[in-house]
Every structure is written in C-alpha cells, then in structure tokens.
mmCIF file of C-alpha atoms in Angstrom:
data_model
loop_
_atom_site.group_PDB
_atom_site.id
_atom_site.type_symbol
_atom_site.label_atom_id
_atom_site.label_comp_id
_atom_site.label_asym_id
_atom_site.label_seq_id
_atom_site.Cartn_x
_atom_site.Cartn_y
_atom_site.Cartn_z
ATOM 1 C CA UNK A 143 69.417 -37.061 123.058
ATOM 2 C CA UNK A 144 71.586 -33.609 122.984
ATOM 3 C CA UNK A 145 68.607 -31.634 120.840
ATOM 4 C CA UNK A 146 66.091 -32.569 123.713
ATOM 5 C CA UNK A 147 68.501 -31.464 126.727
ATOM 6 C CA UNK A 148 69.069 -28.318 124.998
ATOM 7 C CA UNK A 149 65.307 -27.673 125.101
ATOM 8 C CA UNK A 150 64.766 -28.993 128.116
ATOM 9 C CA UNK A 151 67.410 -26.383 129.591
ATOM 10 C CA UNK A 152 66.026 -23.358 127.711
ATOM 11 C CA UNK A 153 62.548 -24.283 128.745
ATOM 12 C CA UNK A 154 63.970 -24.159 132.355
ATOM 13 C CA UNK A 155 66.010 -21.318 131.952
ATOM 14 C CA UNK A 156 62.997 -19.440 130.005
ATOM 15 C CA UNK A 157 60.887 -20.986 133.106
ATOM 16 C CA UNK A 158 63.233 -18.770 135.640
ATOM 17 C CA UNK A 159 63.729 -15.564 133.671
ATOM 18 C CA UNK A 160 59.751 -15.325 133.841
ATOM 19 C CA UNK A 161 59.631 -16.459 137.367
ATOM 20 C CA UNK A 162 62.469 -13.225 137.819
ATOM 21 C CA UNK A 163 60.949 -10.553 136.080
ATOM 22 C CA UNK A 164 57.755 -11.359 137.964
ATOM 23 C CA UNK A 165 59.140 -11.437 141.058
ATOM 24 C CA UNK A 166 60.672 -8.386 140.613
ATOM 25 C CA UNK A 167 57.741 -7.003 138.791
ATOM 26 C CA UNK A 168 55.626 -7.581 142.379
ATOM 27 C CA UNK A 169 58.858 -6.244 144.356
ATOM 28 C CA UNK A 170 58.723 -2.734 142.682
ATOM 29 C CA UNK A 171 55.136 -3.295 143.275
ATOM 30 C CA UNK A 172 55.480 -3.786 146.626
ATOM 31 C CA UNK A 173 54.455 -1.509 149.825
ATOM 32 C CA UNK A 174 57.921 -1.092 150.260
ATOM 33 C CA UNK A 175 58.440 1.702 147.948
ATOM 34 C CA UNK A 176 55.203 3.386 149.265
ATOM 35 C CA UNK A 177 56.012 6.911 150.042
ATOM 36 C CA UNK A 178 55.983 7.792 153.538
ATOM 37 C CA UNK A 179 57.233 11.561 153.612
ATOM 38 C CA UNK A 180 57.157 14.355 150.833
ATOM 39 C CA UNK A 181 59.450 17.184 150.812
ATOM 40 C CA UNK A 182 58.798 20.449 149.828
ATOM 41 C CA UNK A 183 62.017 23.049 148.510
ATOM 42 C CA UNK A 184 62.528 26.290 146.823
ATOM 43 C CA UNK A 185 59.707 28.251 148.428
ATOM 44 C CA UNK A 186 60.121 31.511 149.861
ATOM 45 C CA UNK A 187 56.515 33.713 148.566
ATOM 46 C CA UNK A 188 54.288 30.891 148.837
ATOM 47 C CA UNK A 189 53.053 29.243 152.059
ATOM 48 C CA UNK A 190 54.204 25.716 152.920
ATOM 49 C CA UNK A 191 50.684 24.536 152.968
ATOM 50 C CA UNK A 192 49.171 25.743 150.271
ATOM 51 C CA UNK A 193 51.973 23.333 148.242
ATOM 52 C CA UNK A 194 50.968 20.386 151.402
ATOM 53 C CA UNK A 195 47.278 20.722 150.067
ATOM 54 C CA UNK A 196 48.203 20.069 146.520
ATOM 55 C CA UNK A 197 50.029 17.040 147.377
ATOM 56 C CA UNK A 198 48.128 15.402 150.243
ATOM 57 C CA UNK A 199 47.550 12.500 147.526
ATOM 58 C CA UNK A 200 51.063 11.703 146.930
ATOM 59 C CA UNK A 201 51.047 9.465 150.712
ATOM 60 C CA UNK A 202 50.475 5.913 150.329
ATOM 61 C CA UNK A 203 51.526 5.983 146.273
ATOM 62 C CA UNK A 204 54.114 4.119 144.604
ATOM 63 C CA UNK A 205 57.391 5.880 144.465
ATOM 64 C CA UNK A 206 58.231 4.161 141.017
ATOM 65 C CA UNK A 207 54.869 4.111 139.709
ATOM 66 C CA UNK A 208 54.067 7.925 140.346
ATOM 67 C CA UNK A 209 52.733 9.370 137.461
ATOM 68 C CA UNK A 210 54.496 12.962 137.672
ATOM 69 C CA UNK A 211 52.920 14.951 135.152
ATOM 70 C CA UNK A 212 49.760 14.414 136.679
ATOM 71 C CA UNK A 213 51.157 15.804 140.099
ATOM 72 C CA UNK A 214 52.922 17.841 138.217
ATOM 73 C CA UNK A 215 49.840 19.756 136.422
ATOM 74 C CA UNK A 216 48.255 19.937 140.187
ATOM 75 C CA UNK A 217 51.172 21.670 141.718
ATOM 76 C CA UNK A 218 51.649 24.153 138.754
ATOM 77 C CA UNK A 219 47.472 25.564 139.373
ATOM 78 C CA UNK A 220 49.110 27.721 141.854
ATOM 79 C CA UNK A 221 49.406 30.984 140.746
ATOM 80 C CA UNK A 222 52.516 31.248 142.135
ATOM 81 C CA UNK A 223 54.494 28.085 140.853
ATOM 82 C CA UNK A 224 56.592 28.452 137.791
ATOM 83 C CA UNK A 225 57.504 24.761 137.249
ATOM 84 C CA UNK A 226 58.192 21.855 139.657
ATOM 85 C CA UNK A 227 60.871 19.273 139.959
ATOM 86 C CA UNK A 228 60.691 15.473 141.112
ATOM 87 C CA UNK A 229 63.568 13.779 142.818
ATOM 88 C CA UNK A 230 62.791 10.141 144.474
ATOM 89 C CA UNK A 231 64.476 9.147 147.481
ATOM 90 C CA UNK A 232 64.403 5.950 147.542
ATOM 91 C CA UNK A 233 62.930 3.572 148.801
ATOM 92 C CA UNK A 234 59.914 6.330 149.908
ATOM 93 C CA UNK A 235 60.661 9.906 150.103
ATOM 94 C CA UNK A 236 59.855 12.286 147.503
ATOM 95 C CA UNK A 237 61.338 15.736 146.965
ATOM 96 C CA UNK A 238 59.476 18.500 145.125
ATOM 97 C CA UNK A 239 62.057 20.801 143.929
ATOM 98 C CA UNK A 240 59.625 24.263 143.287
ATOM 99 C CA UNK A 241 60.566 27.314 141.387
ATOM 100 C CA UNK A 242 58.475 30.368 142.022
ATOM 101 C CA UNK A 243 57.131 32.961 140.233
ATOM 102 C CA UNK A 244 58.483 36.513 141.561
ATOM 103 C CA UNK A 245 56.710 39.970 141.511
ATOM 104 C CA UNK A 246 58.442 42.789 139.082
ATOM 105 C CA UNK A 247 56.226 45.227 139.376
ATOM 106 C CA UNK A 248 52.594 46.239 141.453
ATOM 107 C CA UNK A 249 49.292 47.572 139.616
ATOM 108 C CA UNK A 250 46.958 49.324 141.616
ATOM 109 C CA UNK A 251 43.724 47.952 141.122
ATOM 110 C CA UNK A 252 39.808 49.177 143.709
ATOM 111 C CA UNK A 253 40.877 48.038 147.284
ATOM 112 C CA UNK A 254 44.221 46.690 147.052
ATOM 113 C CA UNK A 255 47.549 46.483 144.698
ATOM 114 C CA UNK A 256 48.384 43.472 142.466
ATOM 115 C CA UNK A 257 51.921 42.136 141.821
ATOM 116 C CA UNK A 258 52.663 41.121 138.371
ATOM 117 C CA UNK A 259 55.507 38.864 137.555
ATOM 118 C CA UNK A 260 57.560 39.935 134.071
ATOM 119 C CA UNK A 261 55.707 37.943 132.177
ATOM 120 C CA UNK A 262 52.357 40.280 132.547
ATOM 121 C CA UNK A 263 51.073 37.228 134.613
ATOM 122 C CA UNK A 264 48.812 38.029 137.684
ATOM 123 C CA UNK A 265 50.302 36.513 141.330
ATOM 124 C CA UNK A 266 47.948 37.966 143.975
ATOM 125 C CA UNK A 267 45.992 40.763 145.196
ATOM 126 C CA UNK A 268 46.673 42.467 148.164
ATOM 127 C CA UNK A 269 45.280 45.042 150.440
ATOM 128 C CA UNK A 270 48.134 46.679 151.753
ATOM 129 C CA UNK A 271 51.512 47.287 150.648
ATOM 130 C CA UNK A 272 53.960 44.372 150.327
ATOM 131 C CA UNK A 273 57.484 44.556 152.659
ATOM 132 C CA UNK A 274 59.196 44.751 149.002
ATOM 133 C CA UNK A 275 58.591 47.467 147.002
ATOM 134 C CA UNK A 276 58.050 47.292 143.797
ATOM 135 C CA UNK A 277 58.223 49.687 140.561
ATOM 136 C CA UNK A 278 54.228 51.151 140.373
ATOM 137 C CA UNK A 279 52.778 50.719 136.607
ATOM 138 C CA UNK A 280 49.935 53.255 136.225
ATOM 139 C CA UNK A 281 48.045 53.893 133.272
ATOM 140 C CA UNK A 282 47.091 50.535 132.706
ATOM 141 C CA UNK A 283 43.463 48.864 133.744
ATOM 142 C CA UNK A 284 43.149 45.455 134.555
ATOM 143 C CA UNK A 285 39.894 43.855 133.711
ATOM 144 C CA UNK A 286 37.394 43.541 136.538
ATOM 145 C CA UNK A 287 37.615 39.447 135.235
ATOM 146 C CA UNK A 288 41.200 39.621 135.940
ATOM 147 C CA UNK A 289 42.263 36.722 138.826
ATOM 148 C CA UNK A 290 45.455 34.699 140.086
ATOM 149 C CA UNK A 291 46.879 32.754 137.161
ATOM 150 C CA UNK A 292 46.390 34.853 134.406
ATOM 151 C CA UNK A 293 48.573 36.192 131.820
ATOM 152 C CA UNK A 294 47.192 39.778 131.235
ATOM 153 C CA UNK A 295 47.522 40.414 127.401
ATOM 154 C CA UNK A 296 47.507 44.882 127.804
ATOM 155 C CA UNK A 297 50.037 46.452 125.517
ATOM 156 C CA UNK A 298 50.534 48.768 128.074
ATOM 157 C CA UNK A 299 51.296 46.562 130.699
ATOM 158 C CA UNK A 300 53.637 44.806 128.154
ATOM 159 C CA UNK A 301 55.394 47.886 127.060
ATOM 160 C CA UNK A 302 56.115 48.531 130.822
ATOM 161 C CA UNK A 303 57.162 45.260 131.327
ATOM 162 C CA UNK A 304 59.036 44.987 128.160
ATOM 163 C CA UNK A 305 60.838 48.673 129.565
ATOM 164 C CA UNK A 306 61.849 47.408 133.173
ATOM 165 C CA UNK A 307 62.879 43.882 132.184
ATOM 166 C CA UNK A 308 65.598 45.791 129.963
ATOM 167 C CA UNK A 309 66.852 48.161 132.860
ATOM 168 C CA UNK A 310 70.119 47.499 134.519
ATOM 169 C CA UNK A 311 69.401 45.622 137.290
ATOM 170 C CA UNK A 312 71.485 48.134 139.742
ATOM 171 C CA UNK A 313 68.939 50.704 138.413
ATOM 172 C CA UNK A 314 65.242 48.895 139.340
ATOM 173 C CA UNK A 315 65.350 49.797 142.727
ATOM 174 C CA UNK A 316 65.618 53.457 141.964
ATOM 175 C CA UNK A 317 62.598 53.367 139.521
ATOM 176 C CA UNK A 318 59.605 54.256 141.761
ATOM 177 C CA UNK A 319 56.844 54.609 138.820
ATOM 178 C CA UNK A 320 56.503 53.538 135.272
ATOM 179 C CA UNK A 321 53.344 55.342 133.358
ATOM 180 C CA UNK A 322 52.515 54.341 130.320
ATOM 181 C CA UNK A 323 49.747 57.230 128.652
ATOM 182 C CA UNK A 324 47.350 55.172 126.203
ATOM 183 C CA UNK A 325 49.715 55.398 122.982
ATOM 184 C CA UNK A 326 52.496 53.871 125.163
ATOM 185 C CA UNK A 327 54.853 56.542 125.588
ATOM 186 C CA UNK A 328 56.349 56.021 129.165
ATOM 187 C CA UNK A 329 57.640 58.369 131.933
ATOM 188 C CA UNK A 330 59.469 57.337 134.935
ATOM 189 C CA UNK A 331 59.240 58.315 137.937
ATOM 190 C CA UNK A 332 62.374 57.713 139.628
ATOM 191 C CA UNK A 333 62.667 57.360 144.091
ATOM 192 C CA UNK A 334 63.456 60.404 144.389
ATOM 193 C CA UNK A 335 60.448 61.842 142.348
ATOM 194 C CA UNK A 336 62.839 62.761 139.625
ATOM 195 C CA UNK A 337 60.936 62.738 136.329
ATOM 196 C CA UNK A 338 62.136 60.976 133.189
ATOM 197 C CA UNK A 339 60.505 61.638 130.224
ATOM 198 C CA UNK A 340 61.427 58.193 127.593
ATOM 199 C CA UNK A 341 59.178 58.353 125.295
ATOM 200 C CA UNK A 342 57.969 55.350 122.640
ATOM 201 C CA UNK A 343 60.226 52.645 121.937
ATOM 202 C CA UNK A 344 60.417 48.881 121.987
ATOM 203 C CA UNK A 345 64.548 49.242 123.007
ATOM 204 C CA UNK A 346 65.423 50.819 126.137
ATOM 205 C CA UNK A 347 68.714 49.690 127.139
ATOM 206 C CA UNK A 348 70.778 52.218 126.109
ATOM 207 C CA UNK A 349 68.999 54.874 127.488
ATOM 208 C CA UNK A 350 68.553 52.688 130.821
ATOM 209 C CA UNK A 351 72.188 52.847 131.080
ATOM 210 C CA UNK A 352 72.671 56.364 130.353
ATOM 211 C CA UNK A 353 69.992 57.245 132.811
ATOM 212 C CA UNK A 354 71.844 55.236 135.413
ATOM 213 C CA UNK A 355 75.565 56.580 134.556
ATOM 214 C CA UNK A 356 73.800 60.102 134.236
ATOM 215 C CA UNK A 357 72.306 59.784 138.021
ATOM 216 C CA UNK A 358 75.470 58.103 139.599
ATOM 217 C CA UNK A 359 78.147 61.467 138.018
ATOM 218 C CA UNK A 360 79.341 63.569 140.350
ATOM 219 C CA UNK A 361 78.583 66.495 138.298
ATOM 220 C CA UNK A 362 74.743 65.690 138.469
ATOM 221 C CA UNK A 363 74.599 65.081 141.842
ATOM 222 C CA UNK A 364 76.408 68.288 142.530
ATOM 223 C CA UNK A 365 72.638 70.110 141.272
ATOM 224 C CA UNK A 366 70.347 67.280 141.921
ATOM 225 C CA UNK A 367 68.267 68.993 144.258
ATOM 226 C CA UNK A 368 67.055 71.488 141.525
ATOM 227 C CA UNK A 369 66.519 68.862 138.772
ATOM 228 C CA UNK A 370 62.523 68.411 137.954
ATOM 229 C CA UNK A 371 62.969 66.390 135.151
ATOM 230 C CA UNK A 372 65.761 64.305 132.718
ATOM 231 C CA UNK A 373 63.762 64.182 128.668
ATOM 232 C CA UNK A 374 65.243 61.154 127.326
ATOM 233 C CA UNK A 375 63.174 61.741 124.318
ATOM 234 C CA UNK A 376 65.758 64.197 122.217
ATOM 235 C CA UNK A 377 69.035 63.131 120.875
ATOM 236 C CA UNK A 378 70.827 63.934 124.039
ATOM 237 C CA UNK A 379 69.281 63.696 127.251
ATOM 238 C CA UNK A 380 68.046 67.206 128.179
ATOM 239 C CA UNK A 381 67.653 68.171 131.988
ATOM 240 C CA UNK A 382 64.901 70.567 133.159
ATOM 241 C CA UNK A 383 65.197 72.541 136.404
#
C-alpha cells in the first residue's frame, strides 16, 4: 500500500504545482499590470511630444510582457535620441529614461544652419540661430540628400570634429570658427576674431592646450589688441601683428 500513496501524493502535489504556475501564469497576465501612465525623463532639446507620439502604443500593454527592444527601436528613429532606458513601476507605470544627442558644432547649409553632434551625425536644421552658440565648421558641404538621422561620412567634417572633440573643454567656448580648406588643414577662428593657423594633424591636444595657456598669460593679453594671428604650424607658436 505505501508505493501507491506515494504516487497518489505526487500526482496531487504535481496536480497543484500545475494548477500554481497557471494561476500565476494568468495573474501576470492579468489587466492588472496593464500600464496606465508612461513617464518620460532626461529631455531637455527634444519636445515632450514628439517622445508622447512614439509611445502612444505603450497604454493598455502588459507591463511584464513589453517587448522593449521593439519600443526601444521606435524611440531611437528620433534624430535626436541617443539610447533609451526602461524602468517598470510596478504594477503599471513605465519610465523611459532618454539620453539625448547634443549639438558640438553648426554647418551652414542654403536657408538655415545645421547642428551636428560629435559624432558627424545630423540633429536638425534650422532657420535662425540657436540660443547656444556653437563653434561654425566652414569648408565643408553637406549633400543636398543630407536629413535628420544621418551620420555624415566628410573627412572634413571629421577632421573638424576629430580637432574640437580634443580641445580643452574651458577652451570651446572661445573657438568661434573651425575651417577646414579641402586638404584638411584647419584654421581657427577664435571669439575674438583672433586667427590661429594649426595646420594638418590627426593630434591636437597639445597645441589646444598651449593655445589656451598662451591666450589666458598675462604677457599676451598685455598686446592682444594688436595680435592678427597665432601660426601653430612651426615648432613654436609664432604670433603675427
């Protein structure tokens, strides 16, 4: 008799696992982990309802279920969104955590200026001059196919990019221009209108910093107002007045 109570418990015990995982199988199932509310964080360039129109979807889904990458491949069309993050609030609140892409640096393009991020990828046009100011990159053409989105493969946008992404970052908002002429030698064009001649290179950061120490001496600044241009492109930085 003992071998057939032994199976008679597992059977019944075997019987309520099942009966368990289904039931909790229809919980997490359930309406009660619909979500009700999304959140939206981390913007500050991008409009709150451009992101709201990406997600208008999301209502009415399954918290747990959610299949993220696919939302997540939606949100990141925006030219604007670098990546996105997911945290659920349960049991029906989800929180989309958004990092954005920021402008480095402004092209002038026919009708309007275009802000680059410092990865050479396009953000948006605009007609008139953003409230941030941004280093100018001239001598570079975009292509008239050119749209929100898109990294732009130019070596001389590159080489500019390559240049300011190396500067000290106390020294940026000085630079007012970076030209690159068609075998990518670059001048600067600091704030001021103070030209620096750089010449070709692929590393800038010492000469960055020397610029920047060389602007900040009190000795410079004592005959700034006669300077026309600093030629980085010597062994010693020569200054022409």
């Amino acid at each position: 008799m003992e071998p057939r109570k032994s199976t008679t418990s597992f059977l019944y015990i075997s019987i309520l696992v099942i009966l368990f995982v289904v039931g909790i199988s229809f919980f997490l199932q359930s309406s009660y982990f619909n979500i009700e509310a999304v959140s939206i964080e981390g913007l500050q360039e991008i409009p709150l309802n451009e992101i709201e129109r990406l997600t208008t979807d999301v209502t009415g889904q399954n918290l747990i279920m959610l299949d993220q990458r696919q939302l997540e491949q939606k949100v990141l069309l925006h030219p604007l969104v670098e990546s996105v993050a997911f945290k659920k609030k349960f049991p029906n609140r989800l929180v989309l955590e958004v990092q954005e892409r920021t402008p480095v640096a402004l092209v002038i393009v026919a009708s309007g200026i275009v802000e680059v991020d410092g990865k050479g990828i396009y953000l948006r046009r605009r007609e008139g001059w953003p409230e941030q100011s941004y280093p100018v990159i001239n001598g570079v053409t975009l292509p008239d196919t050119a749209g929100p989105g898109q990294e732009l493969d130019l070596p001389g946008l590159k080489a500019a990019l390559n240049l300011l992404g190396q500067a000290p970052q106390e020294l940026r908002p000085l630079i007012g221009e970076i030209y690159v002429n068609p075998i990518q030698q670059i001048i600067l064009f600091l704030t001021d209108g103070i030209e620096v001649r750089l010449g070709k290179a692929d590393a800038w950061a010492e000469k960055l910093k020397s610029l920047y120490t060389l602007i900040n001496d009190e000795g410079y600044k004592s005959f700034k107002n006669g300077v026309r241009y600093i030629d980085f492109t010597a062994a010693k930085p020569v200054i022409g007045r």
